[in-house]
mmCIF file of C-alpha atoms in Angstrom:
data_model
loop_
_atom_site.group_PDB
_atom_site.id
_atom_site.type_symbol
_atom_site.label_atom_id
_atom_site.label_comp_id
_atom_site.label_asym_id
_atom_site.label_seq_id
_atom_site.Cartn_x
_atom_site.Cartn_y
_atom_site.Cartn_z
ATOM 1 C CA MET A 9 -0.351 -41.778 -4.405
ATOM 2 C CA ARG A 10 -1.758 -38.721 -5.564
ATOM 3 C CA TRP A 11 -2.384 -37.318 -2.130
ATOM 4 C CA PRO A 12 1.113 -37.757 -0.792
ATOM 5 C CA MET A 13 2.490 -36.038 -4.054
ATOM 6 C CA LEU A 14 0.117 -33.214 -3.605
ATOM 7 C CA VAL A 15 1.258 -32.645 0.017
ATOM 8 C CA ALA A 16 4.913 -32.897 -0.995
ATOM 9 C CA ILE A 17 4.468 -30.208 -3.657
ATOM 10 C CA THR A 18 2.506 -28.096 -1.391
ATOM 11 C CA ALA A 19 5.143 -28.374 1.289
ATOM 12 C CA ALA A 20 7.920 -27.695 -1.122
ATOM 13 C CA SER A 21 6.038 -24.709 -2.491
ATOM 14 C CA SER A 22 5.512 -23.505 1.090
ATOM 15 C CA LEU A 23 9.264 -23.829 1.888
ATOM 16 C CA VAL A 24 10.268 -21.948 -1.351
ATOM 17 C CA MET A 25 7.774 -19.053 -0.497
ATOM 18 C CA CYS A 26 9.037 -18.945 3.157
ATOM 19 C CA ALA A 27 12.630 -18.921 2.012
ATOM 20 C CA GLN A 28 11.892 -16.304 -0.502
ATOM 21 C CA ALA A 29 10.115 -14.174 2.125
ATOM 22 C CA ALA A 30 12.883 -14.763 4.591
ATOM 23 C CA GLY A 31 15.484 -13.995 2.086
ATOM 24 C CA ASP A 32 18.066 -11.305 1.910
ATOM 25 C CA PHE A 33 16.712 -7.988 3.233
ATOM 26 C CA ASP A 34 17.988 -5.043 5.187
ATOM 27 C CA PRO A 35 15.853 -4.543 8.232
ATOM 28 C CA HIS A 36 16.634 -0.908 8.061
ATOM 29 C CA ASP A 37 15.550 -0.442 4.524
ATOM 30 C CA LEU A 38 11.837 0.229 4.568
ATOM 31 C CA SER A 39 11.697 1.527 0.984
ATOM 32 C CA GLY A 40 9.173 0.292 -1.500
ATOM 33 C CA HIS A 41 5.524 0.433 -2.246
ATOM 34 C CA TRP A 42 3.375 -1.288 0.456
ATOM 35 C CA ASN A 43 -0.210 -2.361 0.441
ATOM 36 C CA ARG A 44 -1.928 -2.958 3.707
ATOM 37 C CA THR A 45 -3.213 -6.494 4.151
ATOM 38 C CA SER A 46 -4.321 -6.548 7.755
ATOM 39 C CA ARG A 47 -8.086 -6.503 8.330
ATOM 40 C CA PHE A 48 -8.957 -3.599 10.604
ATOM 41 C CA GLN A 49 -9.444 -0.209 8.992
ATOM 42 C CA THR A 50 -10.000 1.396 12.499
ATOM 43 C CA PHE A 51 -7.151 2.646 14.528
ATOM 44 C CA SER A 52 -7.500 -0.208 16.762
ATOM 45 C CA ASN A 53 -9.533 -3.398 17.160
ATOM 46 C CA VAL A 54 -12.867 -1.541 17.618
ATOM 47 C CA TRP A 55 -15.903 -2.799 15.807
ATOM 48 C CA SER A 56 -16.297 -1.291 12.382
ATOM 49 C CA GLY A 57 -19.590 -2.890 11.655
ATOM 50 C CA GLN A 58 -18.125 -5.825 9.738
ATOM 51 C CA GLY A 59 -17.881 -9.391 11.337
ATOM 52 C CA PRO A 60 -18.438 -10.369 14.895
ATOM 53 C CA THR A 61 -18.028 -7.999 17.820
ATOM 54 C CA GLN A 62 -16.566 -10.642 19.861
ATOM 55 C CA GLY A 63 -12.905 -9.975 20.744
ATOM 56 C CA THR A 64 -13.187 -6.291 19.992
ATOM 57 C CA GLU A 65 -12.359 -3.565 22.342
ATOM 58 C CA GLU A 66 -14.121 -0.268 23.218
ATOM 59 C CA ALA A 67 -12.318 3.148 22.700
ATOM 60 C CA PRO A 68 -11.016 4.431 26.045
ATOM 61 C CA PHE A 69 -12.919 7.809 25.593
ATOM 62 C CA THR A 70 -12.948 10.554 28.001
ATOM 63 C CA ALA A 71 -16.250 12.369 28.342
ATOM 64 C CA ALA A 72 -15.046 14.987 26.010
ATOM 65 C CA GLY A 73 -13.694 12.441 23.461
ATOM 66 C CA LYS A 74 -17.074 10.651 23.532
ATOM 67 C CA ALA A 75 -18.768 13.912 22.899
ATOM 68 C CA ARG A 76 -16.693 14.646 19.922
ATOM 69 C CA PHE A 77 -16.948 11.211 18.658
ATOM 70 C CA GLU A 78 -20.850 11.539 18.685
ATOM 71 C CA LYS A 79 -20.628 14.710 16.591
ATOM 72 C CA ASN A 80 -18.763 12.885 13.924
ATOM 73 C CA LYS A 81 -20.979 11.439 11.346
ATOM 74 C CA PRO A 82 -19.180 8.884 9.181
ATOM 75 C CA GLY A 83 -20.290 7.136 6.010
ATOM 76 C CA TYR A 84 -18.865 3.795 7.222
ATOM 77 C CA GLY A 85 -19.414 1.398 10.068
ATOM 78 C CA PRO A 86 -22.087 0.978 12.630
ATOM 79 C CA ARG A 87 -22.665 4.719 12.927
ATOM 80 C CA ALA A 88 -22.944 5.334 9.083
ATOM 81 C CA VAL A 89 -25.118 7.974 7.904
ATOM 82 C CA PRO A 90 -25.919 9.079 4.212
ATOM 83 C CA PRO A 91 -23.057 11.281 3.023
ATOM 84 C CA ALA A 92 -25.578 13.848 2.311
ATOM 85 C CA ILE A 93 -25.968 14.457 6.098
ATOM 86 C CA GLY A 94 -22.483 13.234 7.323
ATOM 87 C CA ASN A 95 -19.474 15.300 7.917
ATOM 88 C CA ASP A 96 -16.645 12.986 6.987
ATOM 89 C CA PRO A 97 -13.766 15.342 6.106
ATOM 90 C CA MET A 98 -13.202 12.993 2.978
ATOM 91 C CA GLY A 99 -16.475 14.145 1.693
ATOM 92 C CA THR A 100 -15.180 17.765 0.964
ATOM 93 C CA CYS A 101 -11.662 16.604 0.025
ATOM 94 C CA ASP A 102 -10.161 17.879 3.325
ATOM 95 C CA PRO A 103 -6.734 16.290 4.017
ATOM 96 C CA LEU A 104 -7.068 12.934 5.820
ATOM 97 C CA GLY A 105 -4.136 13.462 7.793
ATOM 98 C CA ILE A 106 -2.047 11.018 10.012
ATOM 99 C CA PRO A 107 -2.912 8.359 11.193
ATOM 100 C CA ARG A 108 -5.933 8.032 8.905
ATOM 101 C CA LEU A 109 -3.774 7.776 5.856
ATOM 102 C CA LEU A 110 -2.066 4.863 7.475
ATOM 103 C CA ASN A 111 -5.303 3.219 8.846
ATOM 104 C CA THR A 112 -7.859 3.256 6.028
ATOM 105 C CA GLU A 113 -6.826 3.977 2.581
ATOM 106 C CA VAL A 114 -3.526 2.078 1.962
ATOM 107 C CA ILE A 115 -5.311 -1.042 0.589
ATOM 108 C CA SER A 116 -5.562 -2.229 -2.860
ATOM 109 C CA PRO A 117 -7.124 -0.953 -5.059
ATOM 110 C CA HIS A 118 -6.617 2.484 -3.476
ATOM 111 C CA GLN A 119 -2.991 1.749 -3.829
ATOM 112 C CA THR A 120 -0.328 2.113 -2.061
ATOM 113 C CA MET A 121 2.016 3.721 0.553
ATOM 114 C CA GLU A 122 5.550 4.217 -0.837
ATOM 115 C CA ILE A 123 8.448 4.843 1.583
ATOM 116 C CA VAL A 124 11.505 6.562 0.527
ATOM 117 C CA GLN A 125 14.438 6.953 2.694
ATOM 118 C CA VAL A 126 16.945 9.741 1.877
ATOM 119 C CA PRO A 127 19.623 11.333 4.144
ATOM 120 C CA GLY A 128 17.853 13.157 6.973
ATOM 121 C CA ARG A 129 14.486 12.145 5.961
ATOM 122 C CA MET A 130 12.018 9.251 5.460
ATOM 123 C CA ILE A 131 9.019 10.156 3.183
ATOM 124 C CA GLN A 132 5.880 8.573 2.809
ATOM 125 C CA PHE A 133 3.743 8.898 -0.421
ATOM 126 C CA PHE A 134 0.199 7.937 -0.192
ATOM 127 C CA GLU A 135 -1.596 7.292 -3.579
ATOM 128 C CA TRP A 136 -5.269 7.763 -2.094
ATOM 129 C CA HIS A 137 -5.591 11.596 -2.243
ATOM 130 C CA HIS A 138 -1.958 11.807 -3.557
ATOM 131 C CA ASP A 139 -0.656 12.982 -0.310
ATOM 132 C CA TRP A 140 2.829 12.802 1.324
ATOM 133 C CA ARG A 141 4.499 13.298 4.479
ATOM 134 C CA GLU A 142 8.110 13.864 5.958
ATOM 135 C CA VAL A 143 9.755 12.243 8.932
ATOM 136 C CA PHE A 144 12.891 13.840 9.961
ATOM 137 C CA THR A 145 15.772 11.482 10.938
ATOM 138 C CA ASP A 146 18.520 14.203 11.214
ATOM 139 C CA GLY A 147 18.607 14.090 14.991
ATOM 140 C CA ARG A 148 16.466 17.219 15.535
ATOM 141 C CA LYS A 149 14.118 17.080 18.658
ATOM 142 C CA LEU A 150 10.289 17.019 18.312
ATOM 143 C CA PRO A 151 8.988 20.445 18.707
ATOM 144 C CA SER A 152 6.608 21.447 21.366
ATOM 145 C CA THR A 153 3.194 22.304 20.537
ATOM 146 C CA ASP A 154 4.015 25.941 21.297
ATOM 147 C CA GLU A 155 6.645 25.779 18.592
ATOM 148 C CA VAL A 156 4.645 24.635 15.681
ATOM 149 C CA ASP A 157 1.131 25.302 14.436
ATOM 150 C CA PRO A 158 -1.147 22.182 14.045
ATOM 151 C CA ASN A 159 -0.571 20.475 10.705
ATOM 152 C CA TRP A 160 -2.704 17.966 8.937
ATOM 153 C CA ASN A 161 -0.110 15.273 9.234
ATOM 154 C CA GLY A 162 1.470 16.682 12.393
ATOM 155 C CA THR A 163 5.238 17.087 12.650
ATOM 156 C CA SER A 164 7.361 13.989 12.874
ATOM 157 C CA ILE A 165 10.816 12.710 13.634
ATOM 158 C CA GLY A 166 12.268 9.249 13.302
ATOM 159 C CA ARG A 167 14.916 7.078 14.891
ATOM 160 C CA TRP A 168 15.965 3.453 15.018
ATOM 161 C CA ASP A 169 15.389 1.429 18.136
ATOM 162 C CA GLY A 170 17.202 -1.687 16.973
ATOM 163 C CA ASP A 171 15.385 -2.903 14.039
ATOM 164 C CA VAL A 172 12.183 -0.888 14.786
ATOM 165 C CA PHE A 173 11.935 2.442 13.157
ATOM 166 C CA VAL A 174 10.121 4.811 15.639
ATOM 167 C CA VAL A 175 8.293 7.833 14.351
ATOM 168 C CA SER A 176 7.142 10.224 17.094
ATOM 169 C CA SER A 177 4.785 13.081 16.013
ATOM 170 C CA ALA A 178 2.872 15.927 17.486
ATOM 171 C CA GLY A 179 1.217 19.055 16.431
ATOM 172 C CA PHE A 180 -1.933 17.514 14.681
ATOM 173 C CA ASP A 181 -4.879 19.368 13.262
ATOM 174 C CA ASP A 182 -7.873 18.307 15.112
ATOM 175 C CA ARG A 183 -10.172 18.505 12.211
ATOM 176 C CA THR A 184 -8.908 14.990 10.966
ATOM 177 C CA TRP A 185 -10.176 11.691 12.124
ATOM 178 C CA LEU A 186 -8.143 8.706 13.277
ATOM 179 C CA ASP A 187 -9.924 6.583 10.728
ATOM 180 C CA LYS A 188 -13.033 6.580 8.410
ATOM 181 C CA PHE A 189 -15.344 5.707 11.339
ATOM 182 C CA GLY A 190 -15.165 9.008 13.028
ATOM 183 C CA TYR A 191 -12.742 8.505 15.972
ATOM 184 C CA PRO A 192 -11.567 11.930 17.059
ATOM 185 C CA HIS A 193 -8.401 13.403 18.527
ATOM 186 C CA SER A 194 -7.329 16.688 19.895
ATOM 187 C CA GLU A 195 -4.483 19.032 18.798
ATOM 188 C CA ASN A 196 -2.398 17.633 21.762
ATOM 189 C CA MET A 197 -2.318 14.073 20.534
ATOM 190 C CA ARG A 198 1.110 12.529 20.495
ATOM 191 C CA LEU A 199 1.542 9.400 18.269
ATOM 192 C CA ASP A 200 4.349 7.034 18.150
ATOM 193 C CA GLU A 201 4.502 4.658 15.094
ATOM 194 C CA ARG A 202 6.686 1.609 15.354
ATOM 195 C CA TYR A 203 7.624 0.028 11.901
ATOM 196 C CA ARG A 204 9.437 -3.283 11.665
ATOM 197 C CA ARG A 205 10.372 -5.025 8.522
ATOM 198 C CA ARG A 206 9.456 -8.598 9.328
ATOM 199 C CA ASP A 207 10.746 -10.180 6.260
ATOM 200 C CA ARG A 208 11.590 -9.291 2.686
ATOM 201 C CA ASP A 209 7.996 -8.926 1.763
ATOM 202 C CA THR A 210 6.297 -7.794 4.970
ATOM 203 C CA LEU A 211 6.148 -4.590 6.996
ATOM 204 C CA GLU A 212 4.432 -4.261 10.344
ATOM 205 C CA LEU A 213 3.257 -1.223 12.021
ATOM 206 C CA THR A 214 1.971 -0.696 15.596
ATOM 207 C CA MET A 215 0.942 2.842 16.862
ATOM 208 C CA ILE A 216 0.667 4.279 20.293
ATOM 209 C CA LEU A 217 -1.599 7.326 20.661
ATOM 210 C CA ALA A 218 -1.550 9.473 23.776
ATOM 211 C CA ASP A 219 -4.168 12.175 23.949
ATOM 212 C CA PRO A 220 -5.497 12.790 27.467
ATOM 213 C CA GLU A 221 -8.136 15.223 26.295
ATOM 214 C CA THR A 222 -9.831 12.456 24.127
ATOM 215 C CA TYR A 223 -8.648 8.990 25.729
ATOM 216 C CA THR A 224 -8.254 8.051 29.246
ATOM 217 C CA ARG A 225 -5.131 6.052 28.671
ATOM 218 C CA PRO A 226 -2.555 5.509 25.865
ATOM 219 C CA TRP A 227 -4.291 3.603 23.097
ATOM 220 C CA VAL A 228 -2.367 0.821 21.256
ATOM 221 C CA SER A 229 -3.335 -0.050 17.646
ATOM 222 C CA ASP A 230 -3.613 -3.463 16.338
ATOM 223 C CA THR A 231 -0.578 -4.564 14.335
ATOM 224 C CA LYS A 232 -1.012 -3.109 10.868
ATOM 225 C CA VAL A 233 0.606 -5.446 8.310
ATOM 226 C CA PHE A 234 1.704 -4.404 4.846
ATOM 227 C CA ARG A 235 2.902 -6.442 1.899
ATOM 228 C CA ILE A 236 5.355 -5.126 -0.621
ATOM 229 C CA ASP A 237 3.931 -4.380 -4.056
ATOM 230 C CA ARG A 238 6.710 -4.677 -6.727
ATOM 231 C CA GLU A 239 4.360 -4.132 -9.480
ATOM 232 C CA LYS A 240 3.217 -0.732 -8.638
ATOM 233 C CA SER A 241 6.302 0.991 -10.044
ATOM 234 C CA LYS A 242 5.670 -0.701 -13.279
ATOM 235 C CA ARG A 243 2.321 0.846 -13.590
ATOM 236 C CA TRP A 244 1.577 4.379 -14.682
ATOM 237 C CA ASP A 245 1.077 6.761 -11.846
ATOM 238 C CA GLU A 246 -2.771 6.856 -11.142
ATOM 239 C CA GLN A 247 -2.738 10.279 -9.421
ATOM 240 C CA ILE A 248 -5.790 9.618 -7.195
ATOM 241 C CA TYR A 249 -6.438 13.155 -6.121
ATOM 242 C CA CYS A 250 -9.577 14.136 -4.196
ATOM 243 C CA VAL A 251 -10.697 17.135 -6.514
ATOM 244 C CA PRO A 252 -12.930 19.522 -4.485
ATOM 245 C CA THR A 253 -14.880 20.698 -7.635
ATOM 246 C CA GLU A 254 -15.599 17.054 -8.635
ATOM 247 C CA GLU A 255 -16.434 16.015 -5.173
ATOM 248 C CA TYR A 256 -18.837 18.984 -4.694
ATOM 249 C CA LYS A 257 -20.560 18.237 -7.969
ATOM 250 C CA PHE A 258 -20.790 14.474 -7.103
ATOM 251 C CA ASN A 259 -22.386 15.452 -3.659
ATOM 252 C CA GLN A 260 -24.836 17.908 -5.073
ATOM 253 C CA ARG A 261 -25.945 15.736 -8.048
ATOM 254 C CA VAL A 262 -25.819 12.259 -6.476
ATOM 255 C CA ARG A 263 -25.362 12.106 -2.963
ATOM 256 C CA ASP A 264 -27.620 14.780 -1.850
ATOM 257 C CA VAL A 265 -30.364 13.493 -4.252
ATOM 258 C CA ALA A 266 -29.917 9.878 -2.806
ATOM 259 C CA GLY A 267 -29.896 11.341 0.657
ATOM 260 C CA GLY A 268 -33.116 13.184 0.344
ATOM 261 C CA LYS A 269 -31.807 16.596 -0.156
ATOM 262 C CA GLU A 270 -33.273 18.713 -3.115
ATOM 263 C CA SER A 271 -31.700 17.902 -6.464
ATOM 264 C CA LYS A 272 -29.655 20.675 -8.011
ATOM 265 C CA GLN A 273 -29.749 19.282 -11.475
ATOM 266 C CA MET B 29 -8.093 -31.194 11.974
ATOM 267 C CA ALA B 30 -10.949 -29.405 13.277
ATOM 268 C CA HIS B 31 -8.529 -26.771 14.609
ATOM 269 C CA ARG B 32 -6.951 -26.353 11.290
ATOM 270 C CA ASN B 33 -10.226 -26.252 9.470
ATOM 271 C CA SER B 34 -11.282 -23.365 11.817
ATOM 272 C CA ARG B 35 -7.943 -21.512 11.115
ATOM 273 C CA ILE B 36 -8.696 -21.891 7.305
ATOM 274 C CA LEU B 37 -12.109 -20.693 7.934
ATOM 275 C CA SER B 38 -10.761 -17.604 9.985
ATOM 276 C CA VAL B 39 -8.320 -16.849 7.329
ATOM 277 C CA LEU B 40 -11.009 -17.024 4.402
ATOM 278 C CA ALA B 41 -13.369 -14.919 6.558
ATOM 279 C CA ALA B 42 -10.526 -12.322 6.841
ATOM 280 C CA LEU B 43 -9.841 -12.374 3.300
ATOM 281 C CA LEU B 44 -13.486 -11.947 2.426
ATOM 282 C CA ALA B 45 -13.788 -9.142 4.897
ATOM 283 C CA THR B 46 -10.733 -7.474 3.418
ATOM 284 C CA ALA B 47 -12.112 -8.022 -0.132
ATOM 285 C CA PHE B 48 -15.540 -6.435 0.922
ATOM 286 C CA SER B 49 -13.935 -3.578 2.660
ATOM 287 C CA ALA B 50 -11.841 -2.861 -0.566
ATOM 288 C CA VAL B 51 -14.976 -2.073 -2.419
ATOM 289 C CA ALA B 52 -17.174 -0.836 0.409
ATOM 290 C CA HIS B 53 -18.734 2.375 -0.732
ATOM 291 C CA HIS B 54 -19.000 5.502 1.181
ATOM 292 C CA GLY B 55 -22.550 5.330 2.569
ATOM 293 C CA SER B 56 -23.807 2.926 0.189
ATOM 294 C CA ASN B 57 -25.766 0.797 2.892
ATOM 295 C CA VAL B 58 -27.299 3.803 4.434
ATOM 296 C CA SER B 59 -28.106 5.740 1.235
ATOM 297 C CA TYR B 60 -29.394 2.877 -0.682
ATOM 298 C CA HIS B 61 -31.643 -0.320 -0.205
ATOM 299 C CA THR B 62 -28.655 -2.561 -1.117
ATOM 300 C CA ASP B 63 -31.054 -5.608 -0.592
ATOM 301 C CA GLN B 64 -33.361 -4.466 -3.217
ATOM 302 C CA THR B 65 -32.966 -3.740 -7.060
ATOM 303 C CA MET B 66 -34.964 -1.839 -9.653
ATOM 304 C CA THR B 67 -34.608 -1.774 -13.482
ATOM 305 C CA ILE B 68 -34.800 1.466 -15.222
ATOM 306 C CA ALA B 69 -34.273 2.393 -18.817
ATOM 307 C CA GLY B 70 -33.349 5.820 -20.189
ATOM 308 C CA THR B 71 -31.195 7.876 -22.554
ATOM 309 C CA VAL B 72 -27.681 8.985 -21.318
ATOM 310 C CA THR B 73 -27.151 12.709 -20.908
ATOM 311 C CA GLU B 74 -23.696 12.697 -19.327
ATOM 312 C CA TRP B 75 -21.002 10.107 -18.091
ATOM 313 C CA GLU B 76 -18.547 11.278 -15.610
ATOM 314 C CA PHE B 77 -15.684 8.691 -15.350
ATOM 315 C CA ILE B 78 -14.103 10.499 -12.262
ATOM 316 C CA ASN B 79 -13.342 9.931 -8.638
ATOM 317 C CA PRO B 80 -14.693 9.386 -6.055
ATOM 318 C CA HIS B 81 -17.111 7.313 -8.234
ATOM 319 C CA PRO B 82 -18.217 7.402 -11.844
ATOM 320 C CA GLN B 83 -21.631 8.827 -12.390
ATOM 321 C CA ILE B 84 -24.181 8.194 -15.217
ATOM 322 C CA TYR B 85 -26.739 10.947 -15.721
ATOM 323 C CA PHE B 86 -29.744 9.890 -17.944
ATOM 324 C CA ASP B 87 -33.270 10.932 -18.823
ATOM 325 C CA VAL B 88 -36.279 8.558 -18.301
ATOM 326 C CA LYS B 89 -39.720 9.036 -19.991
ATOM 327 C CA THR B 90 -42.423 8.659 -17.375
ATOM 328 C CA GLU B 91 -45.812 7.056 -18.050
ATOM 329 C CA THR B 92 -47.231 10.675 -18.423
ATOM 330 C CA GLY B 93 -44.686 11.370 -21.175
ATOM 331 C CA GLU B 94 -42.703 13.853 -18.831
ATOM 332 C CA ILE B 95 -38.809 13.522 -18.708
ATOM 333 C CA ALA B 96 -37.331 12.668 -15.394
ATOM 334 C CA HIS B 97 -33.720 13.458 -14.793
ATOM 335 C CA TRP B 98 -31.901 10.401 -13.169
ATOM 336 C CA ALA B 99 -28.523 10.027 -11.661
ATOM 337 C CA ALA B 100 -26.554 6.652 -10.877
ATOM 338 C CA GLU B 101 -23.302 6.289 -9.075
ATOM 339 C CA VAL B 102 -21.067 3.312 -9.844
ATOM 340 C CA LEU B 103 -19.326 1.570 -6.969
ATOM 341 C CA PRO B 104 -15.818 0.967 -8.343
ATOM 342 C CA THR B 105 -13.553 3.854 -8.745
ATOM 343 C CA PRO B 106 -12.333 4.736 -12.283
ATOM 344 C CA SER B 107 -9.049 3.091 -11.714
ATOM 345 C CA MET B 108 -10.737 -0.014 -10.574
ATOM 346 C CA MET B 109 -12.896 -0.109 -13.698
ATOM 347 C CA ARG B 110 -9.975 0.538 -15.924
ATOM 348 C CA ASN B 111 -8.240 -2.445 -14.201
ATOM 349 C CA MET B 112 -11.132 -4.767 -15.183
ATOM 350 C CA LYS B 113 -9.532 -4.469 -18.648
ATOM 351 C CA VAL B 114 -12.892 -4.793 -20.402
ATOM 352 C CA GLY B 115 -12.893 -1.411 -21.972
ATOM 353 C CA TRP B 116 -14.139 1.035 -19.573
ATOM 354 C CA THR B 117 -12.947 4.638 -20.527
ATOM 355 C CA ARG B 118 -14.235 8.161 -20.226
ATOM 356 C CA THR B 119 -15.907 7.654 -23.585
ATOM 357 C CA THR B 120 -17.687 4.350 -22.850
ATOM 358 C CA LEU B 121 -21.033 6.243 -22.520
ATOM 359 C CA LYS B 122 -21.996 8.953 -24.883
ATOM 360 C CA PRO B 123 -25.160 11.356 -24.663
ATOM 361 C CA GLY B 124 -27.841 9.635 -26.610
ATOM 362 C CA ASP B 125 -26.811 6.146 -25.713
ATOM 363 C CA GLN B 126 -29.745 3.876 -24.598
ATOM 364 C CA ILE B 127 -29.225 2.243 -21.362
ATOM 365 C CA VAL B 128 -30.976 -0.358 -19.201
ATOM 366 C CA LEU B 129 -29.769 -0.176 -15.608
ATOM 367 C CA VAL B 130 -30.259 -2.492 -12.634
ATOM 368 C CA CYS B 131 -29.636 -0.523 -9.475
ATOM 369 C CA ASN B 132 -30.197 -0.256 -5.777
ATOM 370 C CA PRO B 133 -32.868 2.329 -5.168
ATOM 371 C CA SER B 134 -32.386 5.098 -2.740
ATOM 372 C CA ARG B 135 -33.759 4.812 0.745
ATOM 373 C CA VAL B 136 -35.476 8.216 0.185
ATOM 374 C CA ALA B 137 -38.899 7.479 -1.554
ATOM 375 C CA GLY B 138 -38.948 9.245 -4.938
ATOM 376 C CA ALA B 139 -35.436 10.131 -5.063
ATOM 377 C CA LYS B 140 -34.000 9.947 -8.639
ATOM 378 C CA ALA B 141 -30.730 8.466 -7.739
ATOM 379 C CA CYS B 142 -29.598 4.871 -7.494
ATOM 380 C CA LEU B 143 -26.519 2.637 -6.971
ATOM 381 C CA ALA B 144 -25.644 1.028 -10.323
ATOM 382 C CA LYS B 145 -25.217 -2.929 -10.358
ATOM 383 C CA GLU B 146 -25.736 -3.989 -13.822
ATOM 384 C CA LEU B 147 -25.619 -1.990 -17.072
ATOM 385 C CA LYS B 148 -26.591 -2.478 -20.662
ATOM 386 C CA ILE B 149 -25.642 0.043 -23.219
ATOM 387 C CA ASN B 150 -27.182 0.114 -26.488
ATOM 388 C CA GLY B 151 -28.148 -3.780 -25.810
ATOM 389 C CA LYS B 152 -24.619 -4.938 -24.631
ATOM 390 C CA ASP B 153 -23.962 -5.944 -21.141
ATOM 391 C CA TRP B 154 -21.034 -4.073 -19.374
ATOM 392 C CA PRO B 155 -19.584 -5.647 -16.192
ATOM 393 C CA MET B 156 -19.562 -3.294 -13.262
ATOM 394 C CA VAL B 157 -17.607 -5.449 -10.766
ATOM 395 C CA PRO B 158 -14.178 -6.842 -11.113
ATOM 396 C CA GLY B 159 -14.343 -10.348 -12.591
ATOM 397 C CA GLY B 160 -17.447 -9.609 -14.690
ATOM 398 C CA ALA B 161 -17.952 -10.846 -18.122
ATOM 399 C CA ALA B 162 -16.636 -8.799 -21.099
ATOM 400 C CA PRO B 163 -19.280 -6.527 -22.840
ATOM 401 C CA GLY B 164 -21.710 -8.491 -24.937
ATOM 402 C CA ALA B 165 -20.429 -11.744 -23.468
ATOM 403 C CA ALA B 166 -23.698 -12.550 -21.486
ATOM 404 C CA LYS B 167 -25.919 -15.211 -23.097
ATOM 405 C CA GLY B 168 -27.644 -13.777 -26.087
ATOM 406 C CA LYS B 169 -27.759 -10.255 -25.083
ATOM 407 C CA GLN B 170 -26.059 -8.611 -27.956
#
């Protein structure tokens, strides 16, 4: 008797949860705090050093792209080196840029990506490194790379394609990485982000990257899944900046010592 | 049923991977022997409760009577430690506090830096991972 009752309760709970998740929502309203819950912190389904390699893909590098990849020395993944001898931009508090802000750090407890929609713009706030980015929705055209200088987060416009919000970006600073594993891009990268609010609590994002200097074909990300965080706005702002003086001191006094460089204590 | 079990296992594996990656530390596996621990006692000289990772600086008296300056980094960020709700603040450690630290040693022989795993401050245990026991709660370690 106990088992049927347990099954019935579980089924009823699942139905309630499904009903809540599928409840009223406007698919064109992306606003709120979102935490990424999907697994991959890489741009796409490449192996990041965790779990089995089966089912993962290889990055479609050009020769130049592969050479740049080899020069990047991350602190994470199968190619990780001690931060003391690495060159991850995060180690010097350089801006992480788009799409790395979307790929890696939007995850509890680094907390969260907030989307705000106002007339003419969609704004994304990222708690990790306390960064933000504007997507213009006022109908302007994406500038050519001759018209804008490269920026850390690129230059972005957005439009609705049915219930999918498409963000198109160009003009990226090539000092940023796609993710924390050292995947590179050139200044001529074009990036499309496709956001879809799957239900009241879930946001999906798929990205398509075109960068012929670095990758032989357009590279499609795995589907990033974000879950809404309604508690975030009830907490005090954490203000997780990356502070260069603190990072420098930490590198000098701990990371360099652990990595075999001479102690500066 | 087997299919359902394998799906449950896959979900669990994914959750574990996510949980691990959430606390994955920048370069920890390559900077430190994460499969080894050492125990070291000393006197606190500084406590930095800041990003990217809190740091404990402490002096250790060597067998020859000399003072060695050590540094230990703590895996969780300050906000993660505060969210443990066991009392971690920027004044939890003060100069002069006596500590016993269990930590992962550096992969560089002789390097006076380690990755903190367990900490006792003036005789009380302080949890360093989410879900750890409250200070002093460990059996008979007041």
